[in-house]
Amino acid sequence: MQRLDQIDQQLELLLAVPEEVDSNKLQALLSQRELLLQQLMAEPESLDKRLWQQAIERTSVLLERIRHHRDRSANQVQRLQHGQRSMQVYNKFR
């Protein structure tokens, strides 16, 4: 569980920045986290229920932060595409 806490802290730091997130680093950390969770779930009798519940709560928080970054990135792409279309229309009439 200690390694899971470390990965979660790294994810929190990565997602705490308002600018764009390094998607490769995010993907690597999420892959490590998934693998570790699978290993932990393979031996449920050795899990501390309180710590496991905290890990589940952190998962929800992390997922919400990831959704927030995804939505913000999608909005930025949408604005960029709209701006490009506007420039194309403008250039037609120049």
GROMACS .gro file of N, CA, C and O in nm:
model
  376
    1MET      N    1   0.082  -0.120   0.000
    1MET     CA    2   0.000   0.000   0.000
    1MET      C    3   0.087   0.127   0.000
    1MET      O    4   0.042   0.228  -0.049
    2GLN      N    5   0.207   0.115   0.052
    2GLN     CA    6   0.295   0.231   0.055
    2GLN      C    7   0.331   0.275  -0.088
    2GLN      O    8   0.334   0.393  -0.118
    3ARG      N    9   0.357   0.178  -0.175
    3ARG     CA   10   0.390   0.211  -0.315
    3ARG      C   11   0.270   0.277  -0.383
    3ARG      O   12   0.287   0.371  -0.460
    4LEU      N   13   0.149   0.231  -0.350
    4LEU     CA   14   0.028   0.292  -0.406
    4LEU      C   15   0.016   0.437  -0.361
    4LEU      O   16  -0.017   0.525  -0.441
    5ASP      N   17   0.047   0.463  -0.235
    5ASP     CA   18   0.045   0.601  -0.185
    5ASP      C   19   0.145   0.688  -0.260
    5ASP      O   20   0.115   0.803  -0.295
    6GLN      N   21   0.262   0.634  -0.287
    6GLN     CA   22   0.365   0.710  -0.359
    6GLN      C   23   0.319   0.744  -0.501
    6GLN      O   24   0.335   0.857  -0.548
    7ILE      N   25   0.261   0.646  -0.569
    7ILE     CA   26   0.212   0.668  -0.705
    7ILE      C   27   0.100   0.772  -0.703
    7ILE      O   28   0.096   0.863  -0.787
    8ASP      N   29   0.010   0.760  -0.606
    8ASP     CA   30  -0.100   0.856  -0.596
    8ASP      C   31  -0.049   0.997  -0.570
    8ASP      O   32  -0.102   1.094  -0.626
    9GLN      N   33   0.054   1.011  -0.489
    9GLN     CA   34   0.113   1.143  -0.464
    9GLN      C   35   0.173   1.201  -0.592
    9GLN      O   36   0.158   1.319  -0.622
   10GLN      N   37   0.240   1.116  -0.670
   10GLN     CA   38   0.297   1.162  -0.797
   10GLN      C   39   0.186   1.205  -0.893
   10GLN      O   40   0.199   1.306  -0.963
   11LEU      N   41   0.077   1.128  -0.895
   11LEU     CA   42  -0.037   1.164  -0.981
   11LEU      C   43  -0.099   1.296  -0.935
   11LEU      O   44  -0.133   1.381  -1.019
   12GLU      N   45  -0.113   1.314  -0.805
   12GLU     CA   46  -0.167   1.440  -0.753
   12GLU      C   47  -0.082   1.558  -0.794
   12GLU      O   48  -0.134   1.661  -0.836
   13LEU      N   49   0.049   1.544  -0.783
   13LEU     CA   50   0.139   1.652  -0.823
   13LEU      C   51   0.129   1.681  -0.972
   13LEU      O   52   0.128   1.796  -1.015
   14LEU      N   53   0.121   1.577  -1.050
   14LEU     CA   54   0.111   1.592  -1.196
   14LEU      C   55  -0.020   1.662  -1.235
   14LEU      O   56  -0.021   1.747  -1.323
   15LEU      N   57  -0.128   1.626  -1.167
   15LEU     CA   58  -0.259   1.681  -1.201
   15LEU      C   59  -0.288   1.814  -1.132
   15LEU      O   60  -0.388   1.879  -1.164
   16ALA      N   61  -0.203   1.857  -1.042
   16ALA     CA   62  -0.226   1.981  -0.967
   16ALA      C   63  -0.196   2.106  -1.050
   16ALA      O   64  -0.243   2.214  -1.017
   17VAL      N   65  -0.121   2.090  -1.157
   17VAL     CA   66  -0.085   2.206  -1.239
   17VAL      C   67  -0.201   2.246  -1.329
   17VAL      O   68  -0.271   2.159  -1.382
   18PRO      N   69  -0.221   2.375  -1.348
   18PRO     CA   70  -0.332   2.418  -1.433
   18PRO      C   71  -0.305   2.402  -1.583
   18PRO      O   72  -0.398   2.394  -1.662
   19GLU      N   73  -0.178   2.396  -1.620
   19GLU     CA   74  -0.147   2.382  -1.762
   19GLU      C   75  -0.160   2.237  -1.806
   19GLU      O   76  -0.197   2.150  -1.728
   20GLU      N   77  -0.125   2.214  -1.930
   20GLU     CA   78  -0.140   2.080  -1.989
   20GLU      C   79  -0.053   1.978  -1.916
   20GLU      O   80   0.059   2.005  -1.876
   21VAL      N   81  -0.108   1.860  -1.900
   21VAL     CA   82  -0.041   1.751  -1.828
   21VAL      C   83   0.042   1.669  -1.927
   21VAL      O   84   0.002   1.649  -2.041
   22ASP      N   85   0.158   1.622  -1.881
   22ASP     CA   86   0.242   1.534  -1.962
   22ASP      C   87   0.170   1.400  -1.975
   22ASP      O   88   0.167   1.320  -1.881
   23SER      N   89   0.112   1.375  -2.091
   23SER     CA   90   0.027   1.256  -2.109
   23SER      C   91   0.107   1.126  -2.099
   23SER      O   92   0.056   1.026  -2.052
   24ASN      N   93   0.233   1.128  -2.142
   24ASN     CA   94   0.315   1.006  -2.132
   24ASN      C   95   0.342   0.970  -1.987
   24ASN      O   96   0.334   0.853  -1.948
   25LYS      N   97   0.374   1.071  -1.907
   25LYS     CA   98   0.400   1.046  -1.765
   25LYS      C   99   0.271   1.002  -1.695
   25LYS      O  100   0.273   0.911  -1.612
   26LEU      N  101   0.160   1.066  -1.730
   26LEU     CA  102   0.031   1.030  -1.672
   26LEU      C  103  -0.003   0.884  -1.705
   26LEU      O  104  -0.042   0.807  -1.617
   27GLN      N  105   0.014   0.848  -1.829
   27GLN     CA  106  -0.014   0.711  -1.872
   27GLN      C  107   0.076   0.610  -1.800
   27GLN      O  108   0.029   0.504  -1.756
   28ALA      N  109   0.202   0.643  -1.784
   28ALA     CA  110   0.296   0.551  -1.717
   28ALA      C  111   0.256   0.532  -1.570
   28ALA      O  112   0.253   0.419  -1.520
   29LEU      N  113   0.223   0.642  -1.503
   29LEU     CA  114   0.182   0.632  -1.362
   29LEU      C  115   0.052   0.555  -1.347
   29LEU      O  116   0.038   0.473  -1.255
   30LEU      N  117  -0.043   0.579  -1.436
   30LEU     CA  118  -0.171   0.508  -1.427
   30LEU      C  119  -0.152   0.359  -1.455
   30LEU      O  120  -0.218   0.275  -1.392
   31SER      N  121  -0.061   0.325  -1.545
   31SER     CA  122  -0.032   0.183  -1.573
   31SER      C  123   0.030   0.116  -1.451
   31SER      O  124  -0.006   0.004  -1.415
   32GLN      N  125   0.125   0.187  -1.389
   32GLN     CA  126   0.187   0.133  -1.267
   32GLN      C  127   0.082   0.114  -1.158
   32GLN      O  128   0.082   0.012  -1.087
   33ARG      N  129  -0.006   0.210  -1.145
   33ARG     CA  130  -0.110   0.204  -1.042
   33ARG      C  131  -0.204   0.086  -1.068
   33ARG      O  132  -0.239   0.012  -0.976
   34GLU      N  133  -0.243   0.069  -1.192
   34GLU     CA  134  -0.333  -0.041  -1.226
   34GLU      C  135  -0.268  -0.176  -1.196
   34GLU      O  136  -0.332  -0.265  -1.137
   35LEU      N  137  -0.143  -0.191  -1.233
   35LEU     CA  138  -0.072  -0.316  -1.207
   35LEU      C  139  -0.062  -0.343  -1.057
   35LEU      O  140  -0.087  -0.456  -1.011
   36LEU      N  141  -0.030  -0.240  -0.982
   36LEU     CA  142  -0.019  -0.254  -0.837
   36LEU      C  143  -0.154  -0.290  -0.774
   36LEU      O  144  -0.162  -0.376  -0.686
   37LEU      N  145  -0.262  -0.227  -0.821
   37LEU     CA  146  -0.395  -0.260  -0.770
   37LEU      C  147  -0.431  -0.405  -0.800
   37LEU      O  148  -0.490  -0.474  -0.715
   38GLN      N  149  -0.396  -0.453  -0.917
   38GLN     CA  150  -0.423  -0.593  -0.951
   38GLN      C  151  -0.346  -0.687  -0.858
   38GLN      O  152  -0.400  -0.789  -0.813
   39GLN      N  153  -0.223  -0.651  -0.827
   39GLN     CA  154  -0.143  -0.733  -0.736
   39GLN      C  155  -0.204  -0.733  -0.596
   39GLN      O  156  -0.209  -0.837  -0.529
   40LEU      N  157  -0.248  -0.617  -0.552
   40LEU     CA  158  -0.309  -0.607  -0.418
   40LEU      C  159  -0.441  -0.684  -0.411
   40LEU      O  160  -0.469  -0.750  -0.311
   41MET      N  161  -0.519  -0.678  -0.516
   41MET     CA  162  -0.649  -0.747  -0.517
   41MET      C  163  -0.631  -0.899  -0.526
   41MET      O  164  -0.721  -0.974  -0.489
   42ALA      N  165  -0.515  -0.943  -0.571
   42ALA     CA  166  -0.489  -1.087  -0.580
   42ALA      C  167  -0.475  -1.149  -0.442
   42ALA      O  168  -0.491  -1.270  -0.426
   43GLU      N  169  -0.443  -1.067  -0.342
   43GLU     CA  170  -0.429  -1.114  -0.204
   43GLU      C  171  -0.516  -1.029  -0.110
   43GLU      O  172  -0.465  -0.955  -0.026
   44PRO      N  173  -0.647  -1.038  -0.123
   44PRO     CA  174  -0.736  -0.951  -0.043
   44PRO      C  175  -0.725  -0.972   0.108
   44PRO      O  176  -0.752  -0.880   0.184
   45GLU      N  177  -0.684  -1.091   0.151
   45GLU     CA  178  -0.675  -1.117   0.295
   45GLU      C  179  -0.564  -1.036   0.363
   45GLU      O  180  -0.568  -1.012   0.483
   46SER      N  181  -0.467  -0.992   0.285
   46SER     CA  182  -0.356  -0.915   0.343
   46SER      C  183  -0.382  -0.764   0.343
   46SER      O  184  -0.299  -0.689   0.393
   47LEU      N  185  -0.496  -0.721   0.290
   47LEU     CA  186  -0.525  -0.578   0.281
   47LEU      C  187  -0.588  -0.526   0.410
   47LEU      O  188  -0.675  -0.588   0.468
   48ASP      N  189  -0.542  -0.409   0.450
   48ASP     CA  190  -0.604  -0.337   0.561
   48ASP      C  191  -0.727  -0.266   0.503
   48ASP      O  192  -0.715  -0.185   0.412
   49LYS      N  193  -0.844  -0.297   0.555
   49LYS     CA  194  -0.969  -0.244   0.498
   49LYS      C  195  -0.975  -0.091   0.501
   49LYS      O  196  -1.023  -0.029   0.408
   50ARG      N  197  -0.923  -0.031   0.606
   50ARG     CA  198  -0.924   0.116   0.616
   50ARG      C  199  -0.835   0.177   0.508
   50ARG      O  200  -0.875   0.271   0.439
   51LEU      N  201  -0.716   0.122   0.490
   51LEU     CA  202  -0.625   0.172   0.387
   51LEU      C  203  -0.681   0.148   0.247
   51LEU      O  204  -0.664   0.231   0.157
   52TRP      N  205  -0.746   0.034   0.229
   52TRP     CA  206  -0.806   0.003   0.100
   52TRP      C  207  -0.918   0.102   0.068
   52TRP      O  208  -0.930   0.149  -0.045
   53GLN      N  209  -1.000   0.135   0.168
   53GLN     CA  210  -1.107   0.233   0.148
   53GLN      C  211  -1.049   0.370   0.111
   53GLN      O  212  -1.103   0.439   0.025
   54GLN      N  213  -0.939   0.408   0.175
   54GLN     CA  214  -0.875   0.535   0.142
   54GLN      C  215  -0.824   0.533  -0.003
   54GLN      O  216  -0.833   0.633  -0.074
   55ALA      N  217  -0.772   0.418  -0.046
   55ALA     CA  218  -0.724   0.406  -0.184
   55ALA      C  219  -0.839   0.420  -0.283
   55ALA      O  220  -0.825   0.484  -0.388
   56ILE      N  221  -0.954   0.364  -0.248
   56ILE     CA  222  -1.073   0.377  -0.335
   56ILE      C  223  -1.116   0.523  -0.343
   56ILE      O  224  -1.149   0.572  -0.451
   57GLU      N  225  -1.114   0.592  -0.230
   57GLU     CA  226  -1.151   0.734  -0.230
   57GLU      C  227  -1.053   0.817  -0.312
   57GLU      O  228  -1.093   0.908  -0.386
   58ARG      N  229  -0.924   0.785  -0.302
   58ARG     CA  230  -0.824   0.857  -0.383
   58ARG      C  231  -0.846   0.831  -0.531
   58ARG      O  232  -0.825   0.920  -0.613
   59THR      N  233  -0.888   0.709  -0.564
   59THR     CA  234  -0.916   0.676  -0.703
   59THR      C  235  -1.025   0.767  -0.758
   59THR      O  236  -1.013   0.820  -0.869
   60SER      N  237  -1.130   0.788  -0.681
   60SER     CA  238  -1.239   0.876  -0.724
   60SER      C  239  -1.191   1.018  -0.746
   60SER      O  240  -1.226   1.083  -0.846
   61VAL      N  241  -1.109   1.067  -0.655
   61VAL     CA  242  -1.055   1.203  -0.666
   61VAL      C  243  -0.965   1.214  -0.790
   61VAL      O  244  -0.975   1.312  -0.866
   62LEU      N  245  -0.879   1.115  -0.809
   62LEU     CA  246  -0.790   1.117  -0.926
   62LEU      C  247  -0.868   1.113  -1.056
   62LEU      O  248  -0.837   1.186  -1.151
   63LEU      N  249  -0.971   1.029  -1.062
   63LEU     CA  250  -1.053   1.021  -1.183
   63LEU      C  251  -1.121   1.155  -1.213
   63LEU      O  252  -1.127   1.197  -1.329
   64GLU      N  253  -1.167   1.223  -1.110
   64GLU     CA  254  -1.231   1.354  -1.130
   64GLU      C  255  -1.130   1.456  -1.183
   64GLU      O  256  -1.160   1.533  -1.273
   65ARG      N  257  -1.010   1.454  -1.130
   65ARG     CA  258  -0.907   1.547  -1.178
   65ARG      C  259  -0.868   1.518  -1.322
   65ARG      O  260  -0.847   1.609  -1.402
   66ILE      N  261  -0.859   1.391  -1.357
   66ILE     CA  262  -0.826   1.352  -1.494
   66ILE      C  263  -0.937   1.398  -1.588
   66ILE      O  264  -0.911   1.452  -1.696
   67ARG      N  265  -1.062   1.378  -1.548
   67ARG     CA  266  -1.176   1.426  -1.631
   67ARG      C  267  -1.170   1.577  -1.649
   67ARG      O  268  -1.196   1.628  -1.759
   68HIS      N  269  -1.137   1.647  -1.543
   68HIS     CA  270  -1.128   1.794  -1.550
   68HIS      C  271  -1.022   1.835  -1.653
   68HIS      O  272  -1.047   1.922  -1.737
   69HIS      N  273  -0.905   1.774  -1.647
   69HIS     CA  274  -0.798   1.806  -1.744
   69HIS      C  275  -0.840   1.768  -1.886
   69HIS      O  276  -0.813   1.841  -1.981
   70ARG      N  277  -0.905   1.653  -1.900
   70ARG     CA  278  -0.950   1.609  -2.032
   70ARG      C  279  -1.050   1.708  -2.091
   70ARG      O  280  -1.040   1.749  -2.207
   71ASP      N  281  -1.146   1.750  -2.009
   71ASP     CA  282  -1.248   1.844  -2.056
   71ASP      C  283  -1.187   1.978  -2.092
   71ASP      O  284  -1.223   2.039  -2.193
   72ARG      N  285  -1.093   2.024  -2.011
   72ARG     CA  286  -1.029   2.153  -2.040
   72ARG      C  287  -0.948   2.143  -2.169
   72ARG      O  288  -0.952   2.235  -2.253
   73SER      N  289  -0.880   2.033  -2.191
   73SER     CA  290  -0.803   2.014  -2.315
   73SER      C  291  -0.896   2.008  -2.435
   73SER      O  292  -0.867   2.066  -2.541
   74ALA      N  293  -1.009   1.940  -2.420
   74ALA     CA  294  -1.105   1.931  -2.530
   74ALA      C  295  -1.160   2.069  -2.564
   74ALA      O  296  -1.177   2.103  -2.683
   75ASN      N  297  -1.185   2.152  -2.464
   75ASN     CA  298  -1.233   2.288  -2.489
   75ASN      C  299  -1.128   2.372  -2.561
   75ASN      O  300  -1.160   2.451  -2.650
   76GLN      N  301  -1.002   2.354  -2.524
   76GLN     CA  302  -0.895   2.428  -2.591
   76GLN      C  303  -0.883   2.387  -2.737
   76GLN      O  304  -0.865   2.472  -2.824
   77VAL      N  305  -0.894   2.258  -2.765
   77VAL     CA  306  -0.887   2.209  -2.903
   77VAL      C  307  -1.005   2.265  -2.983
   77VAL      O  308  -0.990   2.309  -3.097
   78GLN      N  309  -1.122   2.266  -2.922
   78GLN     CA  310  -1.242   2.317  -2.989
   78GLN      C  311  -1.225   2.466  -3.024
   78GLN      O  312  -1.258   2.508  -3.134
   79ARG      N  313  -1.171   2.545  -2.930
   79ARG     CA  314  -1.149   2.688  -2.957
   79ARG      C  315  -1.045   2.707  -3.068
   79ARG      O  316  -1.059   2.792  -3.155
   80LEU      N  317  -0.941   2.625  -3.065
   80LEU     CA  318  -0.837   2.633  -3.168
   80LEU      C  319  -0.895   2.601  -3.306
   80LEU      O  320  -0.868   2.673  -3.403
   81GLN      N  321  -0.975   2.496  -3.315
   81GLN     CA  322  -1.036   2.459  -3.443
   81GLN      C  323  -1.130   2.569  -3.492
   81GLN      O  324  -1.133   2.600  -3.611
   82HIS      N  325  -1.205   2.628  -3.401
   82HIS     CA  326  -1.296   2.736  -3.439
   82HIS      C  327  -1.216   2.855  -3.493
   82HIS      O  328  -1.253   2.915  -3.596
   83GLY      N  329  -1.106   2.887  -3.426
   83GLY     CA  330  -1.020   2.996  -3.472
   83GLY      C  331  -0.960   2.968  -3.609
   83GLY      O  332  -0.953   3.057  -3.694
   84GLN      N  333  -0.920   2.845  -3.632
   84GLN     CA  334  -0.864   2.809  -3.763
   84GLN      C  335  -0.969   2.821  -3.872
   84GLN      O  336  -0.940   2.870  -3.982
   85ARG      N  337  -1.092   2.776  -3.843
   85ARG     CA  338  -1.199   2.789  -3.943
   85ARG      C  339  -1.229   2.936  -3.972
   85ARG      O  340  -1.252   2.975  -4.087
   86SER      N  341  -1.228   3.018  -3.868
   86SER     CA  342  -1.252   3.161  -3.887
   86SER      C  343  -1.146   3.223  -3.975
   86SER      O  344  -1.175   3.306  -4.062
   87MET      N  345  -1.020   3.184  -3.954
   87MET     CA  346  -0.910   3.237  -4.036
   87MET      C  347  -0.924   3.191  -4.181
   87MET      O  348  -0.897   3.269  -4.273
   88GLN      N  349  -0.969   3.068  -4.203
   88GLN     CA  350  -0.988   3.019  -4.339
   88GLN      C  351  -1.096   3.101  -4.411
   88GLN      O  352  -1.079   3.138  -4.527
   89VAL      N  353  -1.205   3.129  -4.342
   89VAL     CA  354  -1.312   3.210  -4.402
   89VAL      C  355  -1.261   3.351  -4.430
   89VAL      O  356  -1.284   3.407  -4.537
   90TYR      N  357  -1.189   3.408  -4.335
   90TYR     CA  358  -1.134   3.542  -4.352
   90TYR      C  359  -1.039   3.547  -4.472
   90TYR      O  360  -1.045   3.640  -4.553
   91ASN      N  361  -0.953   3.447  -4.485
   91ASN     CA  362  -0.856   3.445  -4.595
   91ASN      C  363  -0.923   3.428  -4.731
   91ASN      O  364  -0.868   3.472  -4.831
   92LYS      N  365  -1.040   3.368  -4.737
   92LYS     CA  366  -1.113   3.355  -4.863
   92LYS      C  367  -1.151   3.491  -4.918
   92LYS      O  368  -1.157   3.513  -5.038
   93PHE      N  369  -1.180   3.586  -4.829
   93PHE     CA  370  -1.230   3.716  -4.872
   93PHE      C  371  -1.121   3.821  -4.879
   93PHE      O  372  -1.148   3.937  -4.907
   94ARG      N  373  -0.999   3.785  -4.857
   94ARG     CA  374  -0.888   3.881  -4.864
   94ARG      C  375  -0.850   3.908  -5.006
   94ARG      O  376  -0.863   3.844  -5.098
   0.00000   0.00000   0.00000
